Short mmCIF file of C-alpha atoms in Angstrom, two decimals:
data_model
loop_
_atom_site.label_atom_id
_atom_site.label_comp_id
_atom_site.label_asym_id
_atom_site.label_seq_id
_atom_site.Cartn_x
_atom_site.Cartn_y
_atom_site.Cartn_z
CA MET A 1 -32.78 2.63 -36.97
CA THR A 2 -31.14 1.06 -39.88
CA GLU A 3 -30.80 -2.72 -40.46
CA THR A 4 -27.02 -2.21 -40.39
CA THR A 5 -27.22 -0.65 -36.84
CA THR A 6 -29.65 -3.44 -35.71
CA ASP A 7 -27.07 -5.93 -36.90
CA ASP A 8 -24.24 -4.19 -35.23
CA ASP A 9 -26.24 -3.93 -31.91
CA ALA A 10 -26.94 -7.75 -31.97
CA ARG A 11 -23.46 -8.63 -32.70
CA HIS A 12 -22.35 -6.40 -29.73
CA ARG A 13 -24.75 -7.94 -27.56
CA GLU A 14 -23.93 -11.69 -28.43
CA LYS A 15 -20.06 -10.66 -27.91
CA MET A 16 -20.73 -9.24 -24.55
CA ALA A 17 -22.82 -12.00 -23.49
CA LYS A 18 -20.18 -14.40 -24.18
CA ARG A 19 -17.55 -12.34 -22.69
CA LYS A 20 -19.74 -11.96 -19.42
CA ALA A 21 -20.00 -15.88 -19.42
CA VAL A 22 -16.30 -16.23 -19.48
CA GLN A 23 -15.85 -13.54 -16.77
CA ASP A 24 -18.47 -14.89 -14.54
CA ALA A 25 -16.78 -18.25 -14.57
CA GLU A 26 -13.40 -17.04 -13.96
CA VAL A 27 -14.89 -14.96 -10.75
CA ALA A 28 -16.59 -18.09 -9.62
CA SER A 29 -13.50 -20.20 -9.71
CA LYS A 30 -11.63 -17.99 -7.35
CA ARG A 31 -12.67 -19.47 -3.75
CA ILE A 32 -9.63 -18.71 -1.37
CA GLU A 33 -10.07 -15.88 0.93
CA LYS A 34 -7.09 -15.00 3.02
CA GLY A 35 -5.03 -12.15 4.36
CA LEU A 36 -2.94 -10.65 1.55
CA LEU A 37 0.68 -9.37 1.47
CA ILE A 38 0.79 -6.41 -0.85
CA VAL A 39 3.83 -4.56 -1.95
CA HIS A 40 3.76 -1.11 -3.55
CA THR A 41 7.14 -0.29 -5.08
CA GLY A 42 8.83 1.48 -8.01
CA PRO A 43 10.29 4.78 -8.75
CA GLY A 44 6.80 6.50 -9.51
CA LYS A 45 4.90 8.71 -7.33
CA GLY A 46 1.68 7.15 -5.72
CA LYS A 47 2.83 4.15 -3.51
CA THR A 48 1.75 5.66 -0.31
CA THR A 49 -1.37 7.13 -1.95
CA ALA A 50 -2.52 3.73 -3.27
CA ALA A 51 -2.15 2.30 -0.08
CA LEU A 52 -4.23 5.04 1.61
CA GLY A 53 -7.00 4.21 -0.81
CA LEU A 54 -7.04 0.60 0.66
CA VAL A 55 -7.11 2.18 4.00
CA LEU A 56 -10.16 4.22 3.00
CA ARG A 57 -11.87 1.24 1.59
CA MET A 58 -11.35 -0.81 4.53
CA LEU A 59 -12.52 2.00 6.86
CA GLY A 60 -15.65 2.40 4.72
CA ARG A 61 -16.30 -1.31 5.38
CA GLY A 62 -16.33 -0.53 9.13
CA HIS A 63 -13.01 -2.28 9.89
CA ARG A 64 -10.05 -1.28 12.10
CA VAL A 65 -6.82 -0.13 10.29
CA GLY A 66 -3.32 0.35 11.36
CA VAL A 67 -0.72 2.66 9.59
CA VAL A 68 3.07 2.59 10.69
CA GLN A 69 5.21 5.12 8.82
CA PHE A 70 9.00 4.20 8.69
CA ILE A 71 11.47 6.76 7.84
CA LYS A 72 9.08 9.60 6.99
CA GLY A 73 8.82 12.10 10.01
CA ALA A 74 5.79 13.27 11.86
CA TRP A 75 4.62 15.52 8.94
CA ASP A 76 1.17 17.38 9.20
CA THR A 77 -0.24 15.70 6.30
CA GLY A 78 -3.79 15.93 4.67
CA GLU A 79 -4.18 12.37 5.10
CA ALA A 80 -3.44 12.16 8.76
CA ARG A 81 -5.70 15.00 9.37
CA ALA A 82 -8.66 13.58 7.58
CA LEU A 83 -8.10 10.02 8.99
CA LYS A 84 -8.17 11.35 12.63
CA SER A 85 -11.92 11.64 12.05
CA PHE A 86 -12.29 7.89 12.11
CA GLY A 87 -11.21 8.04 15.86
CA ASP A 88 -10.22 4.48 17.26
CA GLN A 89 -11.13 3.03 13.97
CA ILE A 90 -7.61 3.89 12.84
CA ALA A 91 -4.21 3.56 14.50
CA TRP A 92 -1.81 5.96 13.02
CA HIS A 93 1.93 6.03 13.92
CA ALA A 94 4.25 8.12 12.23
CA LEU A 95 7.57 6.79 13.89
CA GLY A 96 10.24 7.85 11.42
CA GLU A 97 12.63 10.65 12.02
CA GLY A 98 12.94 11.90 8.55
CA PHE A 99 14.79 10.72 5.48
CA THR A 100 18.38 9.48 5.90
CA TRP A 101 19.90 12.55 4.28
CA GLU A 102 17.99 14.66 6.70
CA THR A 103 18.93 12.77 10.10
CA GLN A 104 22.57 12.01 8.89
CA ASP A 105 22.70 9.67 11.96
CA LYS A 106 22.62 5.81 11.18
CA ALA A 107 22.26 4.75 14.51
CA ARG A 108 19.27 7.07 15.25
CA ASP A 109 17.77 5.92 12.04
CA ILE A 110 18.14 2.21 13.02
CA ALA A 111 16.68 2.83 16.46
CA ALA A 112 13.59 4.64 14.90
CA CYS A 113 12.75 1.85 12.57
CA ARG A 114 13.24 -0.89 15.08
CA LYS A 115 10.69 1.06 17.39
CA ALA A 116 8.43 1.39 14.35
CA TRP A 117 8.73 -2.54 13.73
CA ASP A 118 8.06 -3.26 17.27
CA THR A 119 4.67 -1.29 16.85
CA ALA A 120 4.02 -3.13 13.56
CA LYS A 121 4.20 -6.38 15.35
CA ALA A 122 2.01 -5.18 18.16
CA LEU A 123 -0.51 -4.07 15.55
CA MET A 124 -0.25 -7.59 13.68
CA ALA A 125 -0.98 -9.26 16.97
CA ASP A 126 -4.21 -7.08 17.64
CA PRO A 127 -7.11 -9.06 16.34
CA GLY A 128 -9.16 -6.03 15.58
CA ILE A 129 -6.92 -4.84 12.93
CA ARG A 130 -7.99 -5.97 9.43
CA LEU A 131 -5.32 -3.95 7.47
CA LEU A 132 -1.97 -2.88 8.12
CA VAL A 133 0.00 -0.49 6.17
CA LEU A 134 3.84 -0.28 6.62
CA ASP A 135 4.80 2.79 4.75
CA GLU A 136 8.25 3.02 3.54
CA LEU A 137 9.33 -0.30 5.17
CA ASN A 138 11.07 -0.99 1.81
CA ILE A 139 13.52 1.88 2.40
CA ALA A 140 14.31 0.52 6.02
CA LEU A 141 15.05 -2.81 4.48
CA ARG A 142 17.05 -1.34 1.72
CA TYR A 143 19.40 0.08 4.01
CA ASP A 144 19.41 -2.97 6.21
CA TYR A 145 18.10 -1.00 9.21
CA LEU A 146 16.03 -4.02 9.88
CA ASP A 147 16.72 -7.83 9.48
CA LEU A 148 15.01 -8.96 6.28
CA ASP A 149 14.75 -12.63 7.32
CA ALA A 150 13.28 -11.50 10.77
CA VAL A 151 10.66 -9.08 8.98
CA LEU A 152 9.58 -11.75 6.56
CA ALA A 153 9.22 -14.48 9.32
CA ASP A 154 7.01 -12.07 11.22
CA LEU A 155 5.05 -11.23 8.09
CA ALA A 156 4.40 -15.04 7.47
CA ALA A 157 3.39 -15.61 11.14
CA ARG A 158 0.73 -13.09 11.12
CA ARG A 159 -2.76 -14.27 11.50
CA PRO A 160 -4.34 -15.66 8.35
CA ASP A 161 -7.12 -12.73 7.75
CA LEU A 162 -4.84 -9.75 8.16
CA HIS A 163 -3.85 -7.80 5.13
CA VAL A 164 -0.72 -6.02 5.11
CA VAL A 165 0.59 -3.29 2.59
CA VAL A 166 4.29 -2.56 2.15
CA THR A 167 5.40 0.52 0.45
CA GLY A 168 8.69 2.13 -0.75
CA ARG A 169 11.03 1.91 -3.64
CA ASN A 170 13.42 -0.92 -4.20
CA ALA A 171 11.50 -3.71 -2.54
CA LYS A 172 13.68 -6.70 -1.76
CA PRO A 173 13.35 -9.62 -4.06
CA ALA A 174 12.69 -12.06 -1.19
CA LEU A 175 9.61 -9.63 -0.22
CA ILE A 176 8.43 -9.65 -3.78
CA GLU A 177 8.65 -13.38 -3.81
CA ALA A 178 6.58 -13.60 -0.65
CA ALA A 179 4.01 -10.96 -1.58
CA ASP A 180 0.46 -12.12 -3.09
CA LEU A 181 0.23 -8.80 -4.90
CA VAL A 182 2.95 -6.62 -6.21
CA THR A 183 2.60 -3.33 -8.29
CA GLU A 184 5.38 -1.42 -9.68
CA MET A 185 4.76 2.32 -10.04
CA GLY A 186 6.62 3.61 -12.98
CA SER A 187 7.78 7.05 -13.43
CA VAL A 188 6.80 8.52 -16.85
CA LYS A 189 6.91 12.14 -15.89
CA HIS A 190 7.23 14.01 -12.79
CA HIS A 191 6.49 17.82 -12.03
CA PHE A 192 9.32 18.02 -9.63
CA SER A 193 11.86 17.58 -12.54
CA ALA A 194 10.26 20.84 -13.95
CA GLY A 195 10.95 22.78 -10.79
CA VAL A 196 7.36 22.33 -9.26
CA LYS A 197 7.76 22.24 -5.38
CA ALA A 198 5.80 19.86 -3.13
CA GLN A 199 2.16 21.21 -2.71
CA GLU A 200 -0.40 20.90 0.02
CA GLY A 201 -3.09 18.34 -1.00
CA ILE A 202 -0.72 16.63 -3.60
CA GLU A 203 2.48 15.68 -1.64
CA PHE A 204 1.15 16.21 1.90
#
């Protein structure tokens, strides 16, 4: 080993030691523990997928999880199949009747969304649920199928340790303001634009 290499290694260790000290101090300064309101929005693919990653993480920790799907119909998806293996640890409710351009029935869409929100409120009231995913709730709010102020009030009134994840494009500004964490998925490139159809294991 040359002297130059030894000096480089020493400088690297010193730099990383300083960085570790700063990082450790930053982590130690965070002491609040609370249920988070998380929003995954934006035009890019991956919003529901990211939420399901949190579902898997929570299940892996032995906690119960609830999922309520708005808008989306009761598709035979890979995630629904896989999560059934967790039994009573997960409460999965696919309560949409398909996207609005499929149903073409506003009253039916509104009724389905209201039923889904009633289910969501029941899960929020269940003390055993640690994480609740409200998949495509943003779409229901975008089309005013649910009252935004009422939804925000219910979310604010949830018990302090319940984490809630809301997915869907075009999140309302008031929801973004209320959230603890907001991630916007950008669309840089999508295979659908090149004529590639939805595929098993990727889209469903």
